[in-house]
Amino acid sequence: MADVVGGFGSRTGTGNGNGNGIGVGPYTELTFDSEGDVDRATQGAVARMEATDVLVFAHGWNSDRSTAVRLYDRFFAPFAALVGPGVRLGYVGVVWPSMRFSDEPIPDFEAPGALAEPGYGCALDPLTRQALEGVWPGRRAELDRLAELLAAQPESAAAFIEFGALVRELAGVDAVHAPAAPAVPAIFADDVLEVCRALSLALARAGAGTGARGTEAVAAGAEGPRLTVGEGPCGLWGGAKELLRQATYYKMKKRAGVVGERGLGPVLAELAAGRPAMRFHLIGHSFGARVVSFSLRAVPEGARYVKSVTLLQGAFSHYAFADRLPHDKDRGGALRGLDRRVDGPVVACHSPHDSALKVFYPLASRMAGDSAGLLGFDERWGAIGHDGVRAVPGAPRVSLDTALRDGVPAAGCVSVDAGSVVRRGGAPSGAHSDICHEELARVVVYAGRMGR
């Protein structure tokens, strides 16, 4: 297996509160490496589950293993009391190699030591610095230099140019040929000062980094005699740190698709072949929503073992399931038609309080230059976790209250505005990880027709 990032390893469990960190059971984990290869021992544990319905939950990009386990424990807790008497639940936590910037708080379940200590500002805290070595093993010298620059915040264009070159190198971008290569995001190829200005403005919009006066200076491009703009403690170096975060985002976005299509999808097909009566309900948060969605590419046409898919603050395009893009009628979304591989609905829960998807996802997507057309910024580069499924004819859009009162359709895509509960969280991600609510567990139950 390829490198497993962040210390992720096999964990299985068969009962409640049995020391595996999960209070429900039977519980096990499906562990994948960065190439999508599964730990066969974990697959075997799923195959041996005594369950009629299996909840398969994939964590997002910005998680380490311990955070993922706490997430699964909290999210799975209400289910036993919600399902009908004929349903025997099994619980599976998908563990795939991602990383976490530890300066991003997750509402309600941060353990002591899980967050960076205050006061680091633009500098890299030790937890994040260690996690970056897991993402880019063998690149300690480059990461050390990036950490030095973020800590010192030198007031020179040369320092930003050096920083940008190091980030490009880590991201695997050829600085000479990058501007001409359509697959290379412009966020790594464009002038690093302009990119850092744009990211600093985005941080200000999300409530981090520069203050209100700083926002005006960044927007106007008015540096004055110094490169640090506004009155915030970081100025453009806040944007530089966000550029490094976006490099990890770029890497994890590709990895999530690989793990889903080459890993989780084939594993589910094998499990279904061996246990044809087992019903699978897929749940994904953030890039984990990308993992479970891309797993549908491995579902054979006519198969009926995936009974529902619930996407929580999904970090991929709201056009992913569209047969035709509104701005390019000759192209469809990356997952077009795959909702028809589900013997049930694909439910996209979204929230306007998610700053990661409202601000940073469209900014990164726009800078990727991977979508052409004349539509506005938000329409062309929006995330499914920000405003739901788009450009899929007949796909209903309902409030969370309506979904909990009336249920959700038996098939096809549906968007559920979960902003009434997904609303809390600090900068820069906002409510992106505020997903541990019984109301969302009930949506999963309704989508899978598992209720009483």
JSON list of N, CA, C and O in Angstrom, two decimals, residues 331-377:
[
{"chain": "A", "resi": 331, "resn": "ARG", "atom": "N", "xyz": [-20.78, 19.83, -22.61]},
{"chain": "A", "resi": 331, "resn": "ARG", "atom": "CA", "xyz": [-20.15, 19.12, -21.50]},
{"chain": "A", "resi": 331, "resn": "ARG", "atom": "C", "xyz": [-21.16, 18.85, -20.41]},
{"chain": "A", "resi": 331, "resn": "ARG", "atom": "O", "xyz": [-22.11, 19.60, -20.22]},
{"chain": "A", "resi": 332, "resn": "GLY", "atom": "N", "xyz": [-20.94, 17.76, -19.68]},
{"chain": "A", "resi": 332, "resn": "GLY", "atom": "CA", "xyz": [-21.74, 17.46, -18.51]},
{"chain": "A", "resi": 332, "resn": "GLY", "atom": "C", "xyz": [-20.88, 17.48, -17.26]},
{"chain": "A", "resi": 332, "resn": "GLY", "atom": "O", "xyz": [-19.66, 17.68, -17.32]},
{"chain": "A", "resi": 333, "resn": "GLY", "atom": "N", "xyz": [-21.51, 17.29, -16.12]},
{"chain": "A", "resi": 333, "resn": "GLY", "atom": "CA", "xyz": [-20.77, 17.23, -14.87]},
{"chain": "A", "resi": 333, "resn": "GLY", "atom": "C", "xyz": [-19.97, 15.95, -14.75]},
{"chain": "A", "resi": 333, "resn": "GLY", "atom": "O", "xyz": [-20.20, 14.97, -15.46]},
{"chain": "A", "resi": 334, "resn": "ALA", "atom": "N", "xyz": [-19.02, 15.96, -13.82]},
{"chain": "A", "resi": 334, "resn": "ALA", "atom": "CA", "xyz": [-18.13, 14.81, -13.64]},
{"chain": "A", "resi": 334, "resn": "ALA", "atom": "C", "xyz": [-18.88, 13.55, -13.22]},
{"chain": "A", "resi": 334, "resn": "ALA", "atom": "O", "xyz": [-18.41, 12.44, -13.45]},
{"chain": "A", "resi": 335, "resn": "LEU", "atom": "N", "xyz": [-20.06, 13.71, -12.64]},
{"chain": "A", "resi": 335, "resn": "LEU", "atom": "CA", "xyz": [-20.83, 12.57, -12.15]},
{"chain": "A", "resi": 335, "resn": "LEU", "atom": "C", "xyz": [-22.18, 12.46, -12.87]},
{"chain": "A", "resi": 335, "resn": "LEU", "atom": "O", "xyz": [-23.12, 11.86, -12.34]},
{"chain": "A", "resi": 336, "resn": "ARG", "atom": "N", "xyz": [-22.26, 12.97, -14.05]},
{"chain": "A", "resi": 336, "resn": "ARG", "atom": "CA", "xyz": [-23.56, 13.02, -14.74]},
{"chain": "A", "resi": 336, "resn": "ARG", "atom": "C", "xyz": [-24.16, 11.62, -14.88]},
{"chain": "A", "resi": 336, "resn": "ARG", "atom": "O", "xyz": [-23.49, 10.66, -15.25]},
{"chain": "A", "resi": 337, "resn": "GLY", "atom": "N", "xyz": [-25.41, 11.54, -14.53]},
{"chain": "A", "resi": 337, "resn": "GLY", "atom": "CA", "xyz": [-26.14, 10.28, -14.65]},
{"chain": "A", "resi": 337, "resn": "GLY", "atom": "C", "xyz": [-25.89, 9.29, -13.53]},
{"chain": "A", "resi": 337, "resn": "GLY", "atom": "O", "xyz": [-26.61, 8.28, -13.44]},
{"chain": "A", "resi": 338, "resn": "LEU", "atom": "N", "xyz": [-24.91, 9.55, -12.67]},
{"chain": "A", "resi": 338, "resn": "LEU", "atom": "CA", "xyz": [-24.58, 8.55, -11.66]},
{"chain": "A", "resi": 338, "resn": "LEU", "atom": "C", "xyz": [-25.60, 8.50, -10.52]},
{"chain": "A", "resi": 338, "resn": "LEU", "atom": "O", "xyz": [-25.63, 7.52, -9.76]},
{"chain": "A", "resi": 339, "resn": "ASP", "atom": "N", "xyz": [-26.43, 9.50, -10.39]},
{"chain": "A", "resi": 339, "resn": "ASP", "atom": "CA", "xyz": [-27.50, 9.40, -9.40]},
{"chain": "A", "resi": 339, "resn": "ASP", "atom": "C", "xyz": [-28.44, 8.25, -9.74]},
{"chain": "A", "resi": 339, "resn": "ASP", "atom": "O", "xyz": [-29.11, 7.70, -8.86]},
{"chain": "A", "resi": 340, "resn": "ARG", "atom": "N", "xyz": [-28.45, 7.83, -11.02]},
{"chain": "A", "resi": 340, "resn": "ARG", "atom": "CA", "xyz": [-29.30, 6.71, -11.43]},
{"chain": "A", "resi": 340, "resn": "ARG", "atom": "C", "xyz": [-28.70, 5.36, -11.04]},
{"chain": "A", "resi": 340, "resn": "ARG", "atom": "O", "xyz": [-29.35, 4.32, -11.18]},
{"chain": "A", "resi": 341, "resn": "ARG", "atom": "N", "xyz": [-27.46, 5.34, -10.53]},
{"chain": "A", "resi": 341, "resn": "ARG", "atom": "CA", "xyz": [-26.87, 4.11, -10.00]},
{"chain": "A", "resi": 341, "resn": "ARG", "atom": "C", "xyz": [-27.29, 3.85, -8.55]},
{"chain": "A", "resi": 341, "resn": "ARG", "atom": "O", "xyz": [-26.92, 2.83, -7.97]},
{"chain": "A", "resi": 342, "resn": "VAL", "atom": "N", "xyz": [-28.04, 4.77, -7.98]},
{"chain": "A", "resi": 342, "resn": "VAL", "atom": "CA", "xyz": [-28.49, 4.66, -6.59]},
{"chain": "A", "resi": 342, "resn": "VAL", "atom": "C", "xyz": [-29.94, 4.21, -6.59]},
{"chain": "A", "resi": 342, "resn": "VAL", "atom": "O", "xyz": [-30.79, 4.81, -7.26]},
{"chain": "A", "resi": 343, "resn": "ASP", "atom": "N", "xyz": [-30.25, 3.16, -5.85]},
{"chain": "A", "resi": 343, "resn": "ASP", "atom": "CA", "xyz": [-31.63, 2.67, -5.72]},
{"chain": "A", "resi": 343, "resn": "ASP", "atom": "C", "xyz": [-32.34, 3.44, -4.61]},
{"chain": "A", "resi": 343, "resn": "ASP", "atom": "O", "xyz": [-32.81, 2.88, -3.62]},
{"chain": "A", "resi": 344, "resn": "GLY", "atom": "N", "xyz": [-32.36, 4.75, -4.80]},
{"chain": "A", "resi": 344, "resn": "GLY", "atom": "CA", "xyz": [-32.89, 5.66, -3.80]},
{"chain": "A", "resi": 344, "resn": "GLY", "atom": "C", "xyz": [-32.41, 7.06, -4.15]},
{"chain": "A", "resi": 344, "resn": "GLY", "atom": "O", "xyz": [-31.88, 7.30, -5.22]},
{"chain": "A", "resi": 345, "resn": "PRO", "atom": "N", "xyz": [-32.55, 8.00, -3.24]},
{"chain": "A", "resi": 345, "resn": "PRO", "atom": "CA", "xyz": [-32.20, 9.38, -3.54]},
{"chain": "A", "resi": 345, "resn": "PRO", "atom": "C", "xyz": [-30.73, 9.72, -3.28]},
{"chain": "A", "resi": 345, "resn": "PRO", "atom": "O", "xyz": [-30.04, 9.05, -2.50]},
{"chain": "A", "resi": 346, "resn": "VAL", "atom": "N", "xyz": [-30.28, 10.78, -3.94]},
{"chain": "A", "resi": 346, "resn": "VAL", "atom": "CA", "xyz": [-29.02, 11.45, -3.61]},
{"chain": "A", "resi": 346, "resn": "VAL", "atom": "C", "xyz": [-29.39, 12.78, -2.97]},
{"chain": "A", "resi": 346, "resn": "VAL", "atom": "O", "xyz": [-29.94, 13.67, -3.64]},
{"chain": "A", "resi": 347, "resn": "VAL", "atom": "N", "xyz": [-29.15, 12.92, -1.68]},
{"chain": "A", "resi": 347, "resn": "VAL", "atom": "CA", "xyz": [-29.58, 14.09, -0.92]},
{"chain": "A", "resi": 347, "resn": "VAL", "atom": "C", "xyz": [-28.38, 14.97, -0.63]},
{"chain": "A", "resi": 347, "resn": "VAL", "atom": "O", "xyz": [-27.43, 14.53, 0.02]},
{"chain": "A", "resi": 348, "resn": "ALA", "atom": "N", "xyz": [-28.43, 16.20, -1.11]},
{"chain": "A", "resi": 348, "resn": "ALA", "atom": "CA", "xyz": [-27.33, 17.15, -0.89]},
{"chain": "A", "resi": 348, "resn": "ALA", "atom": "C", "xyz": [-27.77, 18.16, 0.17]},
{"chain": "A", "resi": 348, "resn": "ALA", "atom": "O", "xyz": [-28.61, 19.03, -0.10]},
{"chain": "A", "resi": 349, "resn": "CYS", "atom": "N", "xyz": [-27.24, 18.04, 1.38]},
{"chain": "A", "resi": 349, "resn": "CYS", "atom": "CA", "xyz": [-27.50, 19.00, 2.44]},
{"chain": "A", "resi": 349, "resn": "CYS", "atom": "C", "xyz": [-26.52, 20.16, 2.30]},
{"chain": "A", "resi": 349, "resn": "CYS", "atom": "O", "xyz": [-25.32, 19.95, 2.19]},
{"chain": "A", "resi": 350, "resn": "HIS", "atom": "N", "xyz": [-27.05, 21.38, 2.33]},
{"chain": "A", "resi": 350, "resn": "HIS", "atom": "CA", "xyz": [-26.19, 22.55, 2.11]},
{"chain": "A", "resi": 350, "resn": "HIS", "atom": "C", "xyz": [-26.55, 23.65, 3.11]},
{"chain": "A", "resi": 350, "resn": "HIS", "atom": "O", "xyz": [-27.62, 23.62, 3.73]},
{"chain": "A", "resi": 351, "resn": "SER", "atom": "N", "xyz": [-25.63, 24.59, 3.26]},
{"chain": "A", "resi": 351, "resn": "SER", "atom": "CA", "xyz": [-25.84, 25.68, 4.22]},
{"chain": "A", "resi": 351, "resn": "SER", "atom": "C", "xyz": [-25.18, 26.96, 3.74]},
{"chain": "A", "resi": 351, "resn": "SER", "atom": "O", "xyz": [-24.03, 26.93, 3.30]},
{"chain": "A", "resi": 352, "resn": "PRO", "atom": "N", "xyz": [-25.86, 28.09, 3.86]},
{"chain": "A", "resi": 352, "resn": "PRO", "atom": "CA", "xyz": [-25.25, 29.38, 3.49]},
{"chain": "A", "resi": 352, "resn": "PRO", "atom": "C", "xyz": [-24.23, 29.86, 4.51]},
{"chain": "A", "resi": 352, "resn": "PRO", "atom": "O", "xyz": [-23.53, 30.84, 4.25]},
{"chain": "A", "resi": 353, "resn": "HIS", "atom": "N", "xyz": [-24.13, 29.18, 5.66]},
{"chain": "A", "resi": 353, "resn": "HIS", "atom": "CA", "xyz": [-23.20, 29.60, 6.71]},
{"chain": "A", "resi": 353, "resn": "HIS", "atom": "C", "xyz": [-21.84, 28.93, 6.61]},
{"chain": "A", "resi": 353, "resn": "HIS", "atom": "O", "xyz": [-21.00, 29.08, 7.50]},
{"chain": "A", "resi": 354, "resn": "ASP", "atom": "N", "xyz": [-21.62, 28.20, 5.53]},
{"chain": "A", "resi": 354, "resn": "ASP", "atom": "CA", "xyz": [-20.37, 27.46, 5.32]},
{"chain": "A", "resi": 354, "resn": "ASP", "atom": "C", "xyz": [-19.40, 28.36, 4.55]},
{"chain": "A", "resi": 354, "resn": "ASP", "atom": "O", "xyz": [-19.47, 28.48, 3.34]},
{"chain": "A", "resi": 355, "resn": "SER", "atom": "N", "xyz": [-18.48, 29.01, 5.28]},
{"chain": "A", "resi": 355, "resn": "SER", "atom": "CA", "xyz": [-17.54, 29.93, 4.62]},
{"chain": "A", "resi": 355, "resn": "SER", "atom": "C", "xyz": [-16.55, 29.21, 3.72]},
{"chain": "A", "resi": 355, "resn": "SER", "atom": "O", "xyz": [-16.12, 29.74, 2.71]},
{"chain": "A", "resi": 356, "resn": "ALA", "atom": "N", "xyz": [-16.17, 27.98, 4.09]},
{"chain": "A", "resi": 356, "resn": "ALA", "atom": "CA", "xyz": [-15.22, 27.24, 3.27]},
{"chain": "A", "resi": 356, "resn": "ALA", "atom": "C", "xyz": [-15.77, 27.05, 1.86]},
{"chain": "A", "resi": 356, "resn": "ALA", "atom": "O", "xyz": [-15.03, 27.15, 0.87]},
{"chain": "A", "resi": 357, "resn": "LEU", "atom": "N", "xyz": [-17.07, 26.77, 1.75]},
{"chain": "A", "resi": 357, "resn": "LEU", "atom": "CA", "xyz": [-17.67, 26.53, 0.45]},
{"chain": "A", "resi": 357, "resn": "LEU", "atom": "C", "xyz": [-18.24, 27.80, -0.17]},
{"chain": "A", "resi": 357, "resn": "LEU", "atom": "O", "xyz": [-18.30, 27.91, -1.40]},
{"chain": "A", "resi": 358, "resn": "LYS", "atom": "N", "xyz": [-18.64, 28.75, 0.64]},
{"chain": "A", "resi": 358, "resn": "LYS", "atom": "CA", "xyz": [-19.19, 29.99, 0.12]},
{"chain": "A", "resi": 358, "resn": "LYS", "atom": "C", "xyz": [-18.10, 30.90, -0.43]},
{"chain": "A", "resi": 358, "resn": "LYS", "atom": "O", "xyz": [-18.30, 31.59, -1.44]},
{"chain": "A", "resi": 359, "resn": "VAL", "atom": "N", "xyz": [-16.94, 30.89, 0.21]},
{"chain": "A", "resi": 359, "resn": "VAL", "atom": "CA", "xyz": [-15.87, 31.84, -0.16]},
{"chain": "A", "resi": 359, "resn": "VAL", "atom": "C", "xyz": [-14.70, 31.13, -0.82]},
{"chain": "A", "resi": 359, "resn": "VAL", "atom": "O", "xyz": [-14.33, 31.46, -1.95]},
{"chain": "A", "resi": 360, "resn": "PHE", "atom": "N", "xyz": [-14.11, 30.16, -0.14]},
{"chain": "A", "resi": 360, "resn": "PHE", "atom": "CA", "xyz": [-12.84, 29.61, -0.61]},
{"chain": "A", "resi": 360, "resn": "PHE", "atom": "C", "xyz": [-13.00, 28.59, -1.74]},
{"chain": "A", "resi": 360, "resn": "PHE", "atom": "O", "xyz": [-12.16, 28.54, -2.64]},
{"chain": "A", "resi": 361, "resn": "TYR", "atom": "N", "xyz": [-14.06, 27.79, -1.71]},
{"chain": "A", "resi": 361, "resn": "TYR", "atom": "CA", "xyz": [-14.23, 26.83, -2.81]},
{"chain": "A", "resi": 361, "resn": "TYR", "atom": "C", "xyz": [-14.41, 27.54, -4.15]},
{"chain": "A", "resi": 361, "resn": "TYR", "atom": "O", "xyz": [-13.71, 27.22, -5.11]},
{"chain": "A", "resi": 362, "resn": "PRO", "atom": "N", "xyz": [-15.34, 28.50, -4.28]},
{"chain": "A", "resi": 362, "resn": "PRO", "atom": "CA", "xyz": [-15.46, 29.16, -5.58]},
{"chain": "A", "resi": 362, "resn": "PRO", "atom": "C", "xyz": [-14.22, 29.95, -5.98]},
{"chain": "A", "resi": 362, "resn": "PRO", "atom": "O", "xyz": [-13.90, 30.03, -7.17]},
{"chain": "A", "resi": 363, "resn": "LEU", "atom": "N", "xyz": [-13.51, 30.51, -5.00]},
{"chain": "A", "resi": 363, "resn": "LEU", "atom": "CA", "xyz": [-12.29, 31.25, -5.33]},
{"chain": "A", "resi": 363, "resn": "LEU", "atom": "C", "xyz": [-11.26, 30.29, -5.92]},
{"chain": "A", "resi": 363, "resn": "LEU", "atom": "O", "xyz": [-10.65, 30.56, -6.97]},
{"chain": "A", "resi": 364, "resn": "ALA", "atom": "N", "xyz": [-11.05, 29.16, -5.27]},
{"chain": "A", "resi": 364, "resn": "ALA", "atom": "CA", "xyz": [-10.09, 28.19, -5.78]},
{"chain": "A", "resi": 364, "resn": "ALA", "atom": "C", "xyz": [-10.52, 27.63, -7.13]},
{"chain": "A", "resi": 364, "resn": "ALA", "atom": "O", "xyz": [-9.71, 27.45, -8.04]},
{"chain": "A", "resi": 365, "resn": "SER", "atom": "N", "xyz": [-11.82, 27.39, -7.29]},
{"chain": "A", "resi": 365, "resn": "SER", "atom": "CA", "xyz": [-12.31, 26.84, -8.55]},
{"chain": "A", "resi": 365, "resn": "SER", "atom": "C", "xyz": [-12.16, 27.87, -9.68]},
{"chain": "A", "resi": 365, "resn": "SER", "atom": "O", "xyz": [-11.80, 27.52, -10.80]},
{"chain": "A", "resi": 366, "resn": "ARG", "atom": "N", "xyz": [-12.45, 29.14, -9.38]},
{"chain": "A", "resi": 366, "resn": "ARG", "atom": "CA", "xyz": [-12.28, 30.17, -10.40]},
{"chain": "A", "resi": 366, "resn": "ARG", "atom": "C", "xyz": [-10.83, 30.29, -10.80]},
{"chain": "A", "resi": 366, "resn": "ARG", "atom": "O", "xyz": [-10.49, 30.39, -11.98]},
{"chain": "A", "resi": 367, "resn": "MET", "atom": "N", "xyz": [-9.94, 30.22, -9.81]},
{"chain": "A", "resi": 367, "resn": "MET", "atom": "CA", "xyz": [-8.52, 30.33, -10.12]},
{"chain": "A", "resi": 367, "resn": "MET", "atom": "C", "xyz": [-7.98, 29.09, -10.84]},
{"chain": "A", "resi": 367, "resn": "MET", "atom": "O", "xyz": [-6.92, 29.14, -11.44]},
{"chain": "A", "resi": 368, "resn": "ALA", "atom": "N", "xyz": [-8.75, 27.99, -10.76]},
{"chain": "A", "resi": 368, "resn": "ALA", "atom": "CA", "xyz": [-8.32, 26.80, -11.49]},
{"chain": "A", "resi": 368, "resn": "ALA", "atom": "C", "xyz": [-8.51, 26.97, -12.98]},
{"chain": "A", "resi": 368, "resn": "ALA", "atom": "O", "xyz": [-7.90, 26.27, -13.78]},
{"chain": "A", "resi": 369, "resn": "GLY", "atom": "N", "xyz": [-9.39, 27.91, -13.38]},
{"chain": "A", "resi": 369, "resn": "GLY", "atom": "CA", "xyz": [-9.60, 28.14, -14.79]},
{"chain": "A", "resi": 369, "resn": "GLY", "atom": "C", "xyz": [-10.18, 26.93, -15.50]},
{"chain": "A", "resi": 369, "resn": "GLY", "atom": "O", "xyz": [-9.96, 26.74, -16.69]},
{"chain": "A", "resi": 370, "resn": "ASP", "atom": "N", "xyz": [-10.96, 26.10, -14.77]},
{"chain": "A", "resi": 370, "resn": "ASP", "atom": "CA", "xyz": [-11.44, 24.85, -15.36]},
{"chain": "A", "resi": 370, "resn": "ASP", "atom": "C", "xyz": [-12.88, 24.94, -15.80]},
{"chain": "A", "resi": 370, "resn": "ASP", "atom": "O", "xyz": [-13.54, 23.94, -16.03]},
{"chain": "A", "resi": 371, "resn": "SER", "atom": "N", "xyz": [-13.42, 26.14, -15.93]},
{"chain": "A", "resi": 371, "resn": "SER", "atom": "CA", "xyz": [-14.79, 26.29, -16.37]},
{"chain": "A", "resi": 371, "resn": "SER", "atom": "C", "xyz": [-14.92, 27.56, -17.18]},
{"chain": "A", "resi": 371, "resn": "SER", "atom": "O", "xyz": [-14.51, 28.63, -16.75]},
{"chain": "A", "resi": 372, "resn": "ALA", "atom": "N", "xyz": [-15.43, 27.42, -18.39]},
{"chain": "A", "resi": 372, "resn": "ALA", "atom": "CA", "xyz": [-15.54, 28.58, -19.27]},
{"chain": "A", "resi": 372, "resn": "ALA", "atom": "C", "xyz": [-17.00, 28.99, -19.40]},
{"chain": "A", "resi": 372, "resn": "ALA", "atom": "O", "xyz": [-17.90, 28.21, -19.19]},
{"chain": "A", "resi": 373, "resn": "GLY", "atom": "N", "xyz": [-17.23, 30.24, -19.78]},
{"chain": "A", "resi": 373, "resn": "GLY", "atom": "CA", "xyz": [-18.59, 30.68, -20.01]},
{"chain": "A", "resi": 373, "resn": "GLY", "atom": "C", "xyz": [-18.82, 32.08, -19.51]},
{"chain": "A", "resi": 373, "resn": "GLY", "atom": "O", "xyz": [-17.90, 32.76, -19.07]},
{"chain": "A", "resi": 374, "resn": "LEU", "atom": "N", "xyz": [-20.07, 32.51, -19.56]},
{"chain": "A", "resi": 374, "resn": "LEU", "atom": "CA", "xyz": [-20.40, 33.89, -19.27]},
{"chain": "A", "resi": 374, "resn": "LEU", "atom": "C", "xyz": [-21.21, 34.05, -17.99]},
{"chain": "A", "resi": 374, "resn": "LEU", "atom": "O", "xyz": [-21.62, 35.15, -17.66]},
{"chain": "A", "resi": 375, "resn": "LEU", "atom": "N", "xyz": [-21.47, 32.95, -17.28]},
{"chain": "A", "resi": 375, "resn": "LEU", "atom": "CA", "xyz": [-22.25, 33.07, -16.06]},
{"chain": "A", "resi": 375, "resn": "LEU", "atom": "C", "xyz": [-21.45, 33.75, -14.96]},
{"chain": "A", "resi": 375, "resn": "LEU", "atom": "O", "xyz": [-20.23, 33.85, -15.02]},
{"chain": "A", "resi": 376, "resn": "GLY", "atom": "N", "xyz": [-22.16, 34.17, -13.92]},
{"chain": "A", "resi": 376, "resn": "GLY", "atom": "CA", "xyz": [-21.50, 34.87, -12.83]},
{"chain": "A", "resi": 376, "resn": "GLY", "atom": "C", "xyz": [-20.61, 33.96, -12.00]},
{"chain": "A", "resi": 376, "resn": "GLY", "atom": "O", "xyz": [-20.69, 32.75, -12.08]},
{"chain": "A", "resi": 377, "resn": "PHE", "atom": "N", "xyz": [-19.82, 34.59, -11.17]},
{"chain": "A", "resi": 377, "resn": "PHE", "atom": "CA", "xyz": [-18.84, 33.89, -10.34]},
{"chain": "A", "resi": 377, "resn": "PHE", "atom": "C", "xyz": [-19.49, 32.80, -9.50]},
{"chain": "A", "resi": 377, "resn": "PHE", "atom": "O", "xyz": [-19.09, 31.64, -9.54]}
]
